[in-house]
CSV table of C-alpha atoms in Angstrom, one decimal:
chain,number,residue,atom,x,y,z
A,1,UNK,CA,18.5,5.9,0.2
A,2,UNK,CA,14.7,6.2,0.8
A,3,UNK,CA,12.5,7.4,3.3
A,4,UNK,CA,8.6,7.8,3.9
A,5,UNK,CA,8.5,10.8,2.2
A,6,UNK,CA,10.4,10.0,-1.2
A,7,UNK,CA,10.2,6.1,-1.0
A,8,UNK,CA,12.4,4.2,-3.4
A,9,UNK,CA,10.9,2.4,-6.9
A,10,UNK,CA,11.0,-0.8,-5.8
A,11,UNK,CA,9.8,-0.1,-2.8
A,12,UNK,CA,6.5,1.3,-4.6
A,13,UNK,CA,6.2,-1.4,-6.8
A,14,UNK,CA,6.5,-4.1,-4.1
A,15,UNK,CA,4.1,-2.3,-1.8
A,16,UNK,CA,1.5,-2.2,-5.3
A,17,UNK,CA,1.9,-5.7,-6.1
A,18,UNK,CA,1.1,-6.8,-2.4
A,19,UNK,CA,-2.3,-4.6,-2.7
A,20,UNK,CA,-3.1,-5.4,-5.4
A,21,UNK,CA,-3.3,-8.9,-5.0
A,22,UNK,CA,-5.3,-8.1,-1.7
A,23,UNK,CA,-7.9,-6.1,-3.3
A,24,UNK,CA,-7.9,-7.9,-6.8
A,25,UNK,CA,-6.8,-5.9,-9.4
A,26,UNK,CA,-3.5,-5.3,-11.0
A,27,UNK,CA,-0.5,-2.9,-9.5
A,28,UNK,CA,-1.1,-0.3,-12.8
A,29,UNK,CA,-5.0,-0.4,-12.0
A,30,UNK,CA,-4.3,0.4,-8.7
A,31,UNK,CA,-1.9,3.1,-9.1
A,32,UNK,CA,-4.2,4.3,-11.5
A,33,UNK,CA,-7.1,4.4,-9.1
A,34,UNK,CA,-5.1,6.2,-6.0
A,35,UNK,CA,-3.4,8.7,-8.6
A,36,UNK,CA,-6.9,9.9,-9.5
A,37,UNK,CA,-8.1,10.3,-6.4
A,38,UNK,CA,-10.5,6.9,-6.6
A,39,UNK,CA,-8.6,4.9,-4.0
A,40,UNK,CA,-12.7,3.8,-2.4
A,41,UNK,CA,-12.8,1.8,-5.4
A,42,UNK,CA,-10.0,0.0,-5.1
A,43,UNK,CA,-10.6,-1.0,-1.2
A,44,UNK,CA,-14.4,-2.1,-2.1
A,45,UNK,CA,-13.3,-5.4,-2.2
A,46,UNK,CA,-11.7,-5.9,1.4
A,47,UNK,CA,-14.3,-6.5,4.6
A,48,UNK,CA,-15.9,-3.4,6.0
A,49,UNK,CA,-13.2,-3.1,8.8
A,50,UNK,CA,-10.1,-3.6,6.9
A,51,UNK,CA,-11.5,-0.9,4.6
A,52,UNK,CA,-11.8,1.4,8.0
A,53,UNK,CA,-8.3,0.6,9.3
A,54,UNK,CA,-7.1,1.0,5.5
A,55,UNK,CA,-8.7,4.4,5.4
A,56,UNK,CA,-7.8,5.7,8.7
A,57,UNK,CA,-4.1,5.0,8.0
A,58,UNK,CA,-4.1,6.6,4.7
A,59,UNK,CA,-5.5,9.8,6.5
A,60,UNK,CA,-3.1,9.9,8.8
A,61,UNK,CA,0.4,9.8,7.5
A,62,UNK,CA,2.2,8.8,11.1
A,63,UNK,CA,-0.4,5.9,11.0
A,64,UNK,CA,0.8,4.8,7.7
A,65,UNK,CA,4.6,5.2,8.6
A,66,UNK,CA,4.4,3.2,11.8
A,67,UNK,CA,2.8,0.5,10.0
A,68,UNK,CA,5.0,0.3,7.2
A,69,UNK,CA,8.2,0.9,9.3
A,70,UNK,CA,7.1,-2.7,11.3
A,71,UNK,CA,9.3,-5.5,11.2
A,72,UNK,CA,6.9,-7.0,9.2
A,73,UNK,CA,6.6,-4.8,6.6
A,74,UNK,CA,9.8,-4.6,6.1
A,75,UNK,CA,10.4,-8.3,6.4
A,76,UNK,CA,7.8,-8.3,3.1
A,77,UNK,CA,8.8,-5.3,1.6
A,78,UNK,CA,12.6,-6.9,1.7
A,79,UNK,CA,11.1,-10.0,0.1
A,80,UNK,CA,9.3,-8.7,-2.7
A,81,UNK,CA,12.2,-6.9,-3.7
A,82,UNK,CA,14.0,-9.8,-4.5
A,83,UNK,CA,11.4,-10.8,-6.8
């Protein structure tokens, strides 16, 4: 079973695909990018406040687990898996 802390593969890879496609790049570019620490490169697509939201989430990890724990996260998350 997964959690925040150790998510699950799929869940990863579902979850890189979606931003991916949101900020134009591929899911390996992207996990390239936040692996090395160059994650303002890969939100320099999005609008100015989406890449505010995106970063104040990211800095705050209850942020980021309230968001993804949503029902509508999950509801995504739960069909990009099945992809």
């Amino acid at each position: 079973m997964s959690n925040f802390k150790n998510p699950d593969s799929k869940a990863v890879s579902a979850l890189l695909s979606l931003a991916a496609s949101k900020f134009g790049t591929t899911p390996e570019q992207l996990e390239a990018m936040l692996k090395s620490g160059k994650a303002d490169r890969a939100v320099s697509g999005l609008p100015k406040d989406q890449q505010d939201k995106l970063r104040a989430a990211l800095a705050d990890p209850e942020a980021a687990k309230k968001v993804l724990s949503s029902p509508q996260a999950r509801s995504l998350m739960e069909k990009l898996k099945k992809k």
